[in-house]
Coordinates of C-alpha atoms (C1' of nucleotides) in Angstrom, one line a residue:
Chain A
X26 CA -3.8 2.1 11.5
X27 CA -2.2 2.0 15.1
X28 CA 0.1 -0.2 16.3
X29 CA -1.9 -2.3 19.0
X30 CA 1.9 -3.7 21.0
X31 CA 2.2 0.3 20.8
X32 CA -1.2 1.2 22.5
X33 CA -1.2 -1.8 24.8
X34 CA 2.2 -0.5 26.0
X35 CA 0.9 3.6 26.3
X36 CA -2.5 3.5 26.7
X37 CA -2.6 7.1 28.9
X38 CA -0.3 8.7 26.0
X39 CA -2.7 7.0 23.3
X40 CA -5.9 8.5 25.3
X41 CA -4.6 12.0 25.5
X42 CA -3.4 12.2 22.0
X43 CA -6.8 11.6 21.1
X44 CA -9.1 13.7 23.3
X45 CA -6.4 16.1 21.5
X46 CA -8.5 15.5 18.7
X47 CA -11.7 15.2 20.3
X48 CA -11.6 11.1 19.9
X49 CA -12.8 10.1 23.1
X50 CA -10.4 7.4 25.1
X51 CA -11.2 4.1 23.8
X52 CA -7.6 2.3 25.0
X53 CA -9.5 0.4 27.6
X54 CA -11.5 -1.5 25.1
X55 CA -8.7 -2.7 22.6
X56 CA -6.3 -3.5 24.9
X57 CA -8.8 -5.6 26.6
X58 CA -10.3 -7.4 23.3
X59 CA -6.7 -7.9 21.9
X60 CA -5.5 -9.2 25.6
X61 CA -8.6 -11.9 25.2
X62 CA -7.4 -12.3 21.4
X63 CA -3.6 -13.3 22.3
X64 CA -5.3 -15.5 25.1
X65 CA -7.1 -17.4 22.7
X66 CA -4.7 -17.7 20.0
X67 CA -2.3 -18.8 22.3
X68 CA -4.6 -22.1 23.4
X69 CA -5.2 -22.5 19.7
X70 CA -1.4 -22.4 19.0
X71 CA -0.7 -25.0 21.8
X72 CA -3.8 -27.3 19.8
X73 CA -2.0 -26.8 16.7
X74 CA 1.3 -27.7 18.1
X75 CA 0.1 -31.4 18.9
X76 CA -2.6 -31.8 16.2
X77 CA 0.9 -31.3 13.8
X78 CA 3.0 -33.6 15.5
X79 CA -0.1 -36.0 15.7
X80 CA -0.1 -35.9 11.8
X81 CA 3.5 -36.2 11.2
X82 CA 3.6 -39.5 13.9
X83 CA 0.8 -40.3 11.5
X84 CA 3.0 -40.4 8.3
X85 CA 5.6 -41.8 9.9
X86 CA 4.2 -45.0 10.8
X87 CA 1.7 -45.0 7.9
X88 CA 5.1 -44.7 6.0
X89 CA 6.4 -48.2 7.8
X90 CA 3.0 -49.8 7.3
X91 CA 2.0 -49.6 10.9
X92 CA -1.3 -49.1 12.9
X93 CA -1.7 -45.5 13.7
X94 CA -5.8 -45.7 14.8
X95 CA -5.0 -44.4 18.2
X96 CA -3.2 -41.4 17.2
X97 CA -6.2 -40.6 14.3
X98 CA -8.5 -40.9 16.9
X99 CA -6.9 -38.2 19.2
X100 CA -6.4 -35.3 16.5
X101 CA -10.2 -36.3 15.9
X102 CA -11.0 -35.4 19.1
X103 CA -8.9 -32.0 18.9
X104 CA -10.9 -30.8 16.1
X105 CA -14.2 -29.5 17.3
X106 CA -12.3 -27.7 20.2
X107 CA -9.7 -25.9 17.5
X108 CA -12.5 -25.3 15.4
X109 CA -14.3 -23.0 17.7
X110 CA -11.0 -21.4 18.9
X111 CA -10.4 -20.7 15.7
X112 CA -13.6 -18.9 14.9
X113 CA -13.5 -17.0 18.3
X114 CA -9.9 -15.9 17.3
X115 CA -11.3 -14.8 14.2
X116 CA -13.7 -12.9 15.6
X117 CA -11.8 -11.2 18.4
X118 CA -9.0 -10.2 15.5
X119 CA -11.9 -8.9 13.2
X120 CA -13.2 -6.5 15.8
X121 CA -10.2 -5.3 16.7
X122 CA -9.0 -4.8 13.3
X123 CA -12.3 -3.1 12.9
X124 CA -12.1 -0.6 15.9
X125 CA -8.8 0.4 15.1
X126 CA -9.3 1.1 11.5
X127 CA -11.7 4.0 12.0
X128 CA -9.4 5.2 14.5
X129 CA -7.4 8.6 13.4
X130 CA -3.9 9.2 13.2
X131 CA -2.0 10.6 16.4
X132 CA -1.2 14.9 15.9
X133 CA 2.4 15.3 16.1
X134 CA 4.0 17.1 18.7
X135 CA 4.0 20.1 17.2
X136 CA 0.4 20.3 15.9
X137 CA -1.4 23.1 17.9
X138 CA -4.3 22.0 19.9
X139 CA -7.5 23.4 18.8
X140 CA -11.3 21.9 18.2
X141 CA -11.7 23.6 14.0
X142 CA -10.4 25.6 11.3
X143 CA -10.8 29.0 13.7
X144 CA -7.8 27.7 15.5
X145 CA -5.6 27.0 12.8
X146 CA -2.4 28.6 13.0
X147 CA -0.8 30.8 10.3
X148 CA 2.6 30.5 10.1
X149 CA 3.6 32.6 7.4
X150 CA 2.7 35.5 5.4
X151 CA 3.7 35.4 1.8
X152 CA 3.7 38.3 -1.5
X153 CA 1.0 40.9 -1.3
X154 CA -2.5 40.9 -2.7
X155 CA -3.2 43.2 -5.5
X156 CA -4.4 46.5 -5.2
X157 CA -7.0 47.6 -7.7
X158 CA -8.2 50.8 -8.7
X159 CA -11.7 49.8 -9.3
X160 CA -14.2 47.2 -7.2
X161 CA -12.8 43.6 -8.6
X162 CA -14.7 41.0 -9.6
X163 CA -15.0 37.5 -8.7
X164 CA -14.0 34.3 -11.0
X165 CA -17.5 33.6 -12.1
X166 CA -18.2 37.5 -13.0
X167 CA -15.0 37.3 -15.1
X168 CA -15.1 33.9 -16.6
X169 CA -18.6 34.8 -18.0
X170 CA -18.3 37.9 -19.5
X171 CA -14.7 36.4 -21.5
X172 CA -17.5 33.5 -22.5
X173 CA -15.0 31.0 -21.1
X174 CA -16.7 29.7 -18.1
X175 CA -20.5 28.4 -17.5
X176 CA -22.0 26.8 -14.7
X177 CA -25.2 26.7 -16.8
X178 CA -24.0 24.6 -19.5
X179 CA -22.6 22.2 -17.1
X180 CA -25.6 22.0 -14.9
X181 CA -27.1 21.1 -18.5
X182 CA -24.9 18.1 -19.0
X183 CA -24.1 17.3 -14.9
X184 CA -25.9 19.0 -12.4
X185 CA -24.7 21.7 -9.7
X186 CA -21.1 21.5 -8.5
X187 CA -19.8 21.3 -12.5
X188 CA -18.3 23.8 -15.0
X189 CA -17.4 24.1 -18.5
X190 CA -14.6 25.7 -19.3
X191 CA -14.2 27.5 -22.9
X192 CA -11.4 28.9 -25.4
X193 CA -8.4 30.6 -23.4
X194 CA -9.6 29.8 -19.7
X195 CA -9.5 26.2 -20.7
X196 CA -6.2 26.2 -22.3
X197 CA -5.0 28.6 -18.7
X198 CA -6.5 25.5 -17.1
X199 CA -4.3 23.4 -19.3
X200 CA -1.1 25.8 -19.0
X201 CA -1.6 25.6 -15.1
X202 CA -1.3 22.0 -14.5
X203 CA 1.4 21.7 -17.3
X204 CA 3.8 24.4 -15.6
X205 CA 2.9 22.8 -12.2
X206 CA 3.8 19.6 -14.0
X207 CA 7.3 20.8 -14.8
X208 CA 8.4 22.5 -12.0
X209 CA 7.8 19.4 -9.8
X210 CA 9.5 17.0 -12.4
X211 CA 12.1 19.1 -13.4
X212 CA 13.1 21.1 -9.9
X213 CA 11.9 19.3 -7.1
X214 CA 12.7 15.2 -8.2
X215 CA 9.0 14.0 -8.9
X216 CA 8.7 11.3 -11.1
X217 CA 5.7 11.7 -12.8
X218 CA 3.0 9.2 -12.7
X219 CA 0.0 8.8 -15.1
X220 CA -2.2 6.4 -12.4
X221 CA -5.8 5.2 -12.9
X222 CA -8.7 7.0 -11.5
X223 CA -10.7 4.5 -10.4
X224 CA -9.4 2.3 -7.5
X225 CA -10.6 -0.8 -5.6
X226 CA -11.4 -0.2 -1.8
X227 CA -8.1 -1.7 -0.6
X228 CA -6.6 1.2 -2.1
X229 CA -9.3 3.8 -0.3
X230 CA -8.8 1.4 2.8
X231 CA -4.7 2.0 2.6
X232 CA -4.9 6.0 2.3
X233 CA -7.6 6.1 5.1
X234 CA -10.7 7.2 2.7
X235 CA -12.3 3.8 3.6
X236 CA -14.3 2.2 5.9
X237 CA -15.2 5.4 7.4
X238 CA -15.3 8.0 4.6
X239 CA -17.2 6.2 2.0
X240 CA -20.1 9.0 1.9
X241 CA -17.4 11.3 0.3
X242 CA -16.9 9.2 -2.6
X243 CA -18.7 8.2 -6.0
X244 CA -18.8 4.6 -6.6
X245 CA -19.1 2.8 -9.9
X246 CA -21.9 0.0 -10.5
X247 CA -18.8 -2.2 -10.8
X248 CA -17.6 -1.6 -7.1
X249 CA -14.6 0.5 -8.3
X250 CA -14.4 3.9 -6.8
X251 CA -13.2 7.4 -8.6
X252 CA -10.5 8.7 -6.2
X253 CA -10.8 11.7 -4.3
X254 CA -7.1 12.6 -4.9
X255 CA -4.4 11.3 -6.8
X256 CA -2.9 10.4 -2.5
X257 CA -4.7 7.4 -3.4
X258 CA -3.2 5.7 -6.6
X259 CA 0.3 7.1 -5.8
X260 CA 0.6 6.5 -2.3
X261 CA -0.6 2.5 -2.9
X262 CA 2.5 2.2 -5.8
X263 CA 3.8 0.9 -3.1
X264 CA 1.2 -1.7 -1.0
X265 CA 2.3 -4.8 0.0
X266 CA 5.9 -4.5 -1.1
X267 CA 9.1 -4.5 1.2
X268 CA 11.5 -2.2 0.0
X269 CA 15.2 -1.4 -0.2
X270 CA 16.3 1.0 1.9
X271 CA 18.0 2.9 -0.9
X272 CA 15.0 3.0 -3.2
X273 CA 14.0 6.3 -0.5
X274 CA 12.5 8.7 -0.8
X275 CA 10.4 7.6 -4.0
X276 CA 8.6 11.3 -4.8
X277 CA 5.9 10.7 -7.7
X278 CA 3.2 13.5 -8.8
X279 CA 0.6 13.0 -10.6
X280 CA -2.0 15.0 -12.4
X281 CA -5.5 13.7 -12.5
X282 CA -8.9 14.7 -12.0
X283 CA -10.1 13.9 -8.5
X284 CA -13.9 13.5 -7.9
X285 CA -15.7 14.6 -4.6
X286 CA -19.4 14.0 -3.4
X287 CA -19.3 17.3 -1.4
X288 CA -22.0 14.9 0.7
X289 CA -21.2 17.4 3.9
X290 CA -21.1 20.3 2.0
X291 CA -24.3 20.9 1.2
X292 CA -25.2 25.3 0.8
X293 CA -21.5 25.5 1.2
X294 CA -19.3 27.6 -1.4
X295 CA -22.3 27.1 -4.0
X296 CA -21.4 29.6 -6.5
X297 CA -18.4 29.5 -8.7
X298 CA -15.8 26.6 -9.2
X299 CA -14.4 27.0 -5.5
X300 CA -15.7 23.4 -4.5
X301 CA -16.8 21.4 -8.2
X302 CA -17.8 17.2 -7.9
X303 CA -14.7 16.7 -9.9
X304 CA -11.7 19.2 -10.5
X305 CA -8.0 18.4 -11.9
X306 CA -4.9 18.4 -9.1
X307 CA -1.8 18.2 -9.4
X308 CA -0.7 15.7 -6.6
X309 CA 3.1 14.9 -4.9
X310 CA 3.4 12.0 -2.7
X311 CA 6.8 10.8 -0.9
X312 CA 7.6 8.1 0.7
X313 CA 10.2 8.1 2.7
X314 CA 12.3 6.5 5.2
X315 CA 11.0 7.3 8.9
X316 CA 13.7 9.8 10.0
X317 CA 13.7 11.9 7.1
X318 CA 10.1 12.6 7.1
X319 CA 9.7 15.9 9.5
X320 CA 12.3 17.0 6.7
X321 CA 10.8 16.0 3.8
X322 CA 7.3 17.4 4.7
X323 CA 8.7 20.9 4.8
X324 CA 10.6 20.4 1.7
X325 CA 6.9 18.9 -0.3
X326 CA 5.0 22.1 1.3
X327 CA 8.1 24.0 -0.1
X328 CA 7.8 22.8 -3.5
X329 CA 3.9 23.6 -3.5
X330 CA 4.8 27.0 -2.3
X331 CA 6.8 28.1 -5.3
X332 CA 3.9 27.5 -7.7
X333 CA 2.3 30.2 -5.9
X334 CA 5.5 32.1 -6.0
X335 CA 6.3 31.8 -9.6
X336 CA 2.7 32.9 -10.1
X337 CA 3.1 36.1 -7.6
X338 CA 0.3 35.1 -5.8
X339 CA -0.1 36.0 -2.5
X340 CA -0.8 33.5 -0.1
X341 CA -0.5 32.3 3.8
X342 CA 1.0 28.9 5.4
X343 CA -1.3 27.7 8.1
X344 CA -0.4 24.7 10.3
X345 CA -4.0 22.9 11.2
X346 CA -5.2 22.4 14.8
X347 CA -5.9 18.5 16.3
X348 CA -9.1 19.1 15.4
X349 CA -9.1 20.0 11.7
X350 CA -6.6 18.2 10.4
X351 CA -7.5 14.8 8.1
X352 CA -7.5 11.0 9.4
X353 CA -4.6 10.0 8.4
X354 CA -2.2 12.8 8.9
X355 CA -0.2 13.3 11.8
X356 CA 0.4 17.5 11.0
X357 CA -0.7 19.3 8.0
X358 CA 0.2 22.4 6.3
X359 CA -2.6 24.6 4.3
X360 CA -1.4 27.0 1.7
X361 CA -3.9 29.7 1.3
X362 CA -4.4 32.0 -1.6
X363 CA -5.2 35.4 -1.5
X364 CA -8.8 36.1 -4.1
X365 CA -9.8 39.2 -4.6
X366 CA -13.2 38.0 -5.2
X367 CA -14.0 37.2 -1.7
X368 CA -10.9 39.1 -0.3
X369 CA -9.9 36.0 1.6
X370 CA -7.5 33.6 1.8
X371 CA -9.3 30.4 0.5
X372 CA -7.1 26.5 0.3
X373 CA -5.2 25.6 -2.4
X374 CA -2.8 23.2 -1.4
X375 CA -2.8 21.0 1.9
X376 CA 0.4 18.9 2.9
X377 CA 0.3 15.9 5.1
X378 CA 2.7 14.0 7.0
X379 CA 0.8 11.0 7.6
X380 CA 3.7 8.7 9.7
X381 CA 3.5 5.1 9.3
X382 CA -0.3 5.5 9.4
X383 CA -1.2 4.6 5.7
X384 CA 2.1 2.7 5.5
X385 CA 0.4 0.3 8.2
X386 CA -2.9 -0.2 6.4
X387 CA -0.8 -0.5 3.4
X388 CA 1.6 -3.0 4.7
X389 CA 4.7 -0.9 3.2
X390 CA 7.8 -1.4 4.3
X391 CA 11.6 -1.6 3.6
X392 CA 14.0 -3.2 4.2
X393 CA 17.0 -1.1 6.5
X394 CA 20.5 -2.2 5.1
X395 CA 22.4 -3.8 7.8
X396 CA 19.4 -4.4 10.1
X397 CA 17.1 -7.3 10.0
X398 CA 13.5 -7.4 9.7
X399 CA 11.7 -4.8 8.0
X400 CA 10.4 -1.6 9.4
X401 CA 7.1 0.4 8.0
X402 CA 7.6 3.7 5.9
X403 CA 6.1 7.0 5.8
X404 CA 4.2 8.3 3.6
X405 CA 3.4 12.5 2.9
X406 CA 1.2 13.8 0.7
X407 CA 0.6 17.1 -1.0
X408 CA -1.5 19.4 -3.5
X409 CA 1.0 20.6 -5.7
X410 CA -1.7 22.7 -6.5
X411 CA -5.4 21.9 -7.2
X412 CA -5.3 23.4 -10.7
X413 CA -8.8 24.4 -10.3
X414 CA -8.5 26.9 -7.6
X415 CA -5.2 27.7 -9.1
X416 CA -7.4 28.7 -12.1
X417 CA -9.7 31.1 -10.0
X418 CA -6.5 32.9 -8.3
X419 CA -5.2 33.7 -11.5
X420 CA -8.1 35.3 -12.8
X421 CA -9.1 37.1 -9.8
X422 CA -5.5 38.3 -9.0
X423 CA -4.7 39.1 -12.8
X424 CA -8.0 41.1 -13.3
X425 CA -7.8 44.3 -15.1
X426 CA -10.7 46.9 -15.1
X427 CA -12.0 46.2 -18.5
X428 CA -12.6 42.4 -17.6
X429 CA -9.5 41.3 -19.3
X430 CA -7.0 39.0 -17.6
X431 CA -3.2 39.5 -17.7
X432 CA -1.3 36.1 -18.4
X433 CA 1.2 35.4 -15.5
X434 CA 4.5 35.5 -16.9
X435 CA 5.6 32.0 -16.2
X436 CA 2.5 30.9 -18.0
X437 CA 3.2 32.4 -21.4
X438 CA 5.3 29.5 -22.7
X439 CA 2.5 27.3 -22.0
X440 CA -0.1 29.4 -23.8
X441 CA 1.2 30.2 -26.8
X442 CA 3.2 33.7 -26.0
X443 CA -0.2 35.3 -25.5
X444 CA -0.2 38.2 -22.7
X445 CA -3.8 38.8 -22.5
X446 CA -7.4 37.3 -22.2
X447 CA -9.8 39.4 -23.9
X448 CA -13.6 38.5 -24.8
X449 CA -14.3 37.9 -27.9
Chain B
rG26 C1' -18.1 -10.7 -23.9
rG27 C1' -16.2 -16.1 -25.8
rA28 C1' -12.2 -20.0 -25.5
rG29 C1' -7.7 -21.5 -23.2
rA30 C1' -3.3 -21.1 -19.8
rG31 C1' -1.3 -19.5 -15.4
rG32 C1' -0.4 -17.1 -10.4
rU33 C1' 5.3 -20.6 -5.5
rG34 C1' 10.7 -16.7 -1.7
rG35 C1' 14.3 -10.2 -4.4
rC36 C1' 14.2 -12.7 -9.5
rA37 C1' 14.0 -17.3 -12.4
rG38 C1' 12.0 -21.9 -11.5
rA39 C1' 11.1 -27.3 -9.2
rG40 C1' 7.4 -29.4 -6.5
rU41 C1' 0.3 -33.0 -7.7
rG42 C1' -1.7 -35.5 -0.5
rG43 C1' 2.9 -37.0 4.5
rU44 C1' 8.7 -35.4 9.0
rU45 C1' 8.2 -29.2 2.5
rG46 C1' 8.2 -22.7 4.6
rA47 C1' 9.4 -25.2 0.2
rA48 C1' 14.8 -28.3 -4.5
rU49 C1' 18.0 -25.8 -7.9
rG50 C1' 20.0 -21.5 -10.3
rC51 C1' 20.8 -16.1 -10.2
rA52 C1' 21.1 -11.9 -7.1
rC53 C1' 22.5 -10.3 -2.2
rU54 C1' 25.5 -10.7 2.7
rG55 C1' 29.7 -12.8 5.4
rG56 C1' 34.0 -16.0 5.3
rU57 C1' 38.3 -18.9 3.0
rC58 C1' 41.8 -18.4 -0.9
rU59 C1' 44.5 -14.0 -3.5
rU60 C1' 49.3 -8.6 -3.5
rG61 C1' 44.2 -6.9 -5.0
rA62 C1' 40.1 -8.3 -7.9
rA63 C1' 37.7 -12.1 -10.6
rA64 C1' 36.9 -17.3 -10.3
rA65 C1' 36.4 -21.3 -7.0
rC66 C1' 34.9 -23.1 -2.3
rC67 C1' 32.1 -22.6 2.5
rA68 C1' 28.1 -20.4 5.2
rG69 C1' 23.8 -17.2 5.6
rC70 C1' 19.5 -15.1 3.3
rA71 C1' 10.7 -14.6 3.3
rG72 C1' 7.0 -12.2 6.1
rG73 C1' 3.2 -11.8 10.0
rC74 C1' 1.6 -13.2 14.8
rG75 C1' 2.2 -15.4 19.8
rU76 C1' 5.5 -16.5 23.8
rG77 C1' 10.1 -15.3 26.2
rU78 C1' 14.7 -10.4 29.5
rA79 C1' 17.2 -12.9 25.6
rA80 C1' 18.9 -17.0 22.8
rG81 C1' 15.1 -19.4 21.3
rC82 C1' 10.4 -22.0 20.8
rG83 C1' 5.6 -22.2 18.6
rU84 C1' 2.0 -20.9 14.9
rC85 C1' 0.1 -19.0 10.3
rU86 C1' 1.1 -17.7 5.2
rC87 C1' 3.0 -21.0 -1.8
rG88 C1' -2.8 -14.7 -5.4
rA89 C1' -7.4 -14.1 -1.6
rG90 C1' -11.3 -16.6 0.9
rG91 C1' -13.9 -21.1 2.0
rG92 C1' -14.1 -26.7 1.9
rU93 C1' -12.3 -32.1 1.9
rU94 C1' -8.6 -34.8 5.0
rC95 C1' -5.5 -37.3 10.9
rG96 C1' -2.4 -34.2 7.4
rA97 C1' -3.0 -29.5 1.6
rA98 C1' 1.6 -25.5 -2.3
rU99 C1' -0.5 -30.2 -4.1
rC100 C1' -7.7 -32.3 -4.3
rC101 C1' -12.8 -29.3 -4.6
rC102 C1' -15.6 -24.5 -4.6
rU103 C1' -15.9 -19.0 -5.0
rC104 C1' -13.4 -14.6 -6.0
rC105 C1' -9.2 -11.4 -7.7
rC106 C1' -5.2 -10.8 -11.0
rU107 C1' -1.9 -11.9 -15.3
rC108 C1' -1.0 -13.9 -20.2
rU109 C1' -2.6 -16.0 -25.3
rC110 C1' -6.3 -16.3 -29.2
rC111 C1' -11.2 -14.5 -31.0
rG112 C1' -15.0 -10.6 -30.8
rC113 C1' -15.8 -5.4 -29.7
rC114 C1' -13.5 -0.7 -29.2
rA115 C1' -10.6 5.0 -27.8

RNA sequence: GGAGAGGUGGCAGAGUGGUUGAAUGCACUGGUCUUGAAAACCAGCAGGCGUGUAAGCGUCUCGAGGGUUCGAAUCCCUCCCUCUCCGCCA
């Protein structure tokens, strides 16, 4: 959500940032509808200021046991007048609310300029991808022949877009998010959260999923919605509440199944587990005190990073253009992995500054010590990794020639010491 | 699902139609006192919006939304949430 004072006062700055990202300029209409909003308030203000000291006349000489007839009579009179001001205020504040609510977040500075994903920008080039001796396989290949994976099974039970995982993949699946689990808690400060996974829509509406992305979303028959991502739950811990200034950063993950429509998606990345209705993530979301959030973005995309790292995968840092990155974010990092399958770099993590924008919707603020008032925080968000995807690198990267997959090191704890997935 | 109770400032907790945005206590901030600290005492301490260069002034908000009234934290309606008991249940 945008600051309105903040658009009224830079309406050119406002424009551009947005043709940046392919919005077209709209400035015109909100500062004119909140201009006539503030006009109307004000009259309705100047009503209420006499219809109040009306009243407390009233009980002042009701009080003494005098006649107050004449002043009854005159807040009478005010009422039909306030009553439609009030209703036009209403309206005017509704709409603007309204427009500026499916209105995206500025880009940074620093995000490139660019209309899709062809003009992201790769920053960084990370480990090397495997070199195998023989033609390798991709995730679906492998996880059928070890029995440990079946899309036909799960269409069975759900439909396309699902999978079953079996025997060792599934506990790899389980190892995954585990070690992910750990290395955020343990190394990088994340509390970790256990949050529901079905929200109301002021949640959505806080993150930005809602009004405009409902389409993306499953919704229950009793008007709760499965999140998309755990951004949702763990970036709303903190809606509606004013904060101390020392309680930042507050950095929570969280790992949860996240549950997707793929409504857009349609013919896209239909085979394999690449892009599933629901898939487990590990998420990291911090919020954090205004100036420290360039920093702290770097840092979150950082600790997402050594996953792949620790699991020698190779991978590339990509900074999205204007007009790829999400609704909500100001700049975004992509980490992409390196698969073998499709010998590409495909997303596994995405990292969001999103400014004060969700804070705004959210209405989450703190308190700075020494200063008065309150002042809005930011909020990041990260994949810290999708655990699912995660699951496909590993297989593809960790491929032998006989179908077998090597455990990563770092995994073996997790997995019972065992070195090897073999069928059978 | 059934029956009941309740949601007030950072927290606790008064307040059932009238100069109440809200007593009191705790917490917090500043000051006095003290060698220093504690205690005591004094003062300050909700948020949003509008207006104004500013100080300030105005307005709205006592879970949310509507209604009654000249006037609502207080009365009425709807919804949300929490708690207790019963039922069901991982």
């Amino acid at each position: 959500m945008h600051d309105i004072r903040w658009i009224r006062e830079n309406p050119a700055e406002f424009d551009s940032a947005m043709a940046k990202r392919g919005v077209e300029t709209m400035s015109a209409g909100l500062v004119e509808r909140d201009a006539n909003r503030r006009a109307v308030q004000t009259e309705l203000q100047e009503l209420q200021t006499r219809r109040n000291d009306a009243s407390k006349q009233i009980g002042i000489a009701k009080g003494k046991g005098e006649d107050a007839d004449v002043l009854i009579k005159e807040v009478g009179d005010l009422k039909d007048r306030m009553q439609s001001l009030e209703e036009k205020e209403k309206t005017l504040s509704a709409e603007l609310t309204e427009m500026l609510s499916g209105i995206p977040n500025l880009p940074a500075e620093d995000t490139p300029e660019g209309n899709g994903e062809e003009e992201n920008v790769e920053i960084r080039l990370e480990g090397n991808p495997p070199k195998f001796e023989f033609e390798a396989k991709d995730h679906v290949e492998l996880g059928e022949n070890l029995s440990g994976m079946s899309f036909e099974r799960a269409g069975k039970l759900s439909g396309a877009r699902f999978v079953v995982l079996q025997g060792a993949l599934a506990k790899l699946e389980r190892a995954l998010a585990a070690f992910m689990l750990d290395v955020q808690t343990g190394e990088f400060g994340y509390t970790e959260i256990a949050p529901p996974v079905l929200v109301k829509d002021e949640a959505l509406y806080g993150t930005g999923q809602l009004p405009k992305f409902a389409d993306d979303l499953f919704k229950t028959t009793d008007d709760l919605w499965l999140i998309p991502t755990a951004e949702v739950p763990l970036t709303n811990l903190v809606a509606d509440e004013i904060l101390a200034e020392e309680d930042l950063p507050i950095r929570v993950t969280a790992l949860t199944p996240c549950f997707r429509s793929e409504a857009g998606a349609a013919g896209k990345d239909t085979r394999g587990m690449l892009r599933q209705h629901q898939f487990n993530k590990v998420e990291l979301v911090s919020i954090c005190h205004p100036v420290n959030s360039l920093d702290e973005h770097e840092r979150m995309t950082g600790a997402a990073e050594e996953i792949l790292m620790r699991l020698g995968l190779a991978y590339r840092v990509m900074v999205l253009c204007t007009g790829d990155i999400g609704f909500s974010a100001r700049k975004t990092y992509d980490l992409e992995v390196w698969l073998p399958g499709q010998e590409t770099y495909r997303e596994i993590s995405s990292c969001s500054n999103c400014g004060d924008f969700q804070a705004r919707r959210m209405k989450a603020r703190f308190r700075p010590e020494g200063g008065k008032g309150t002042q809005f925080v930011h909020t990041l968000n990260g994949s810290g990794l999708a655990v699912g995807r995660c699951l496909i690198a590993v297989m593809e990267n960790y491929q032998n020639e006989d179908g077998s997959i090597t455990v990563p090191e770092v995994l073996r704890p997790y997995m019972n010491g065992l070195e090897l997935i073999t069928a059978g």
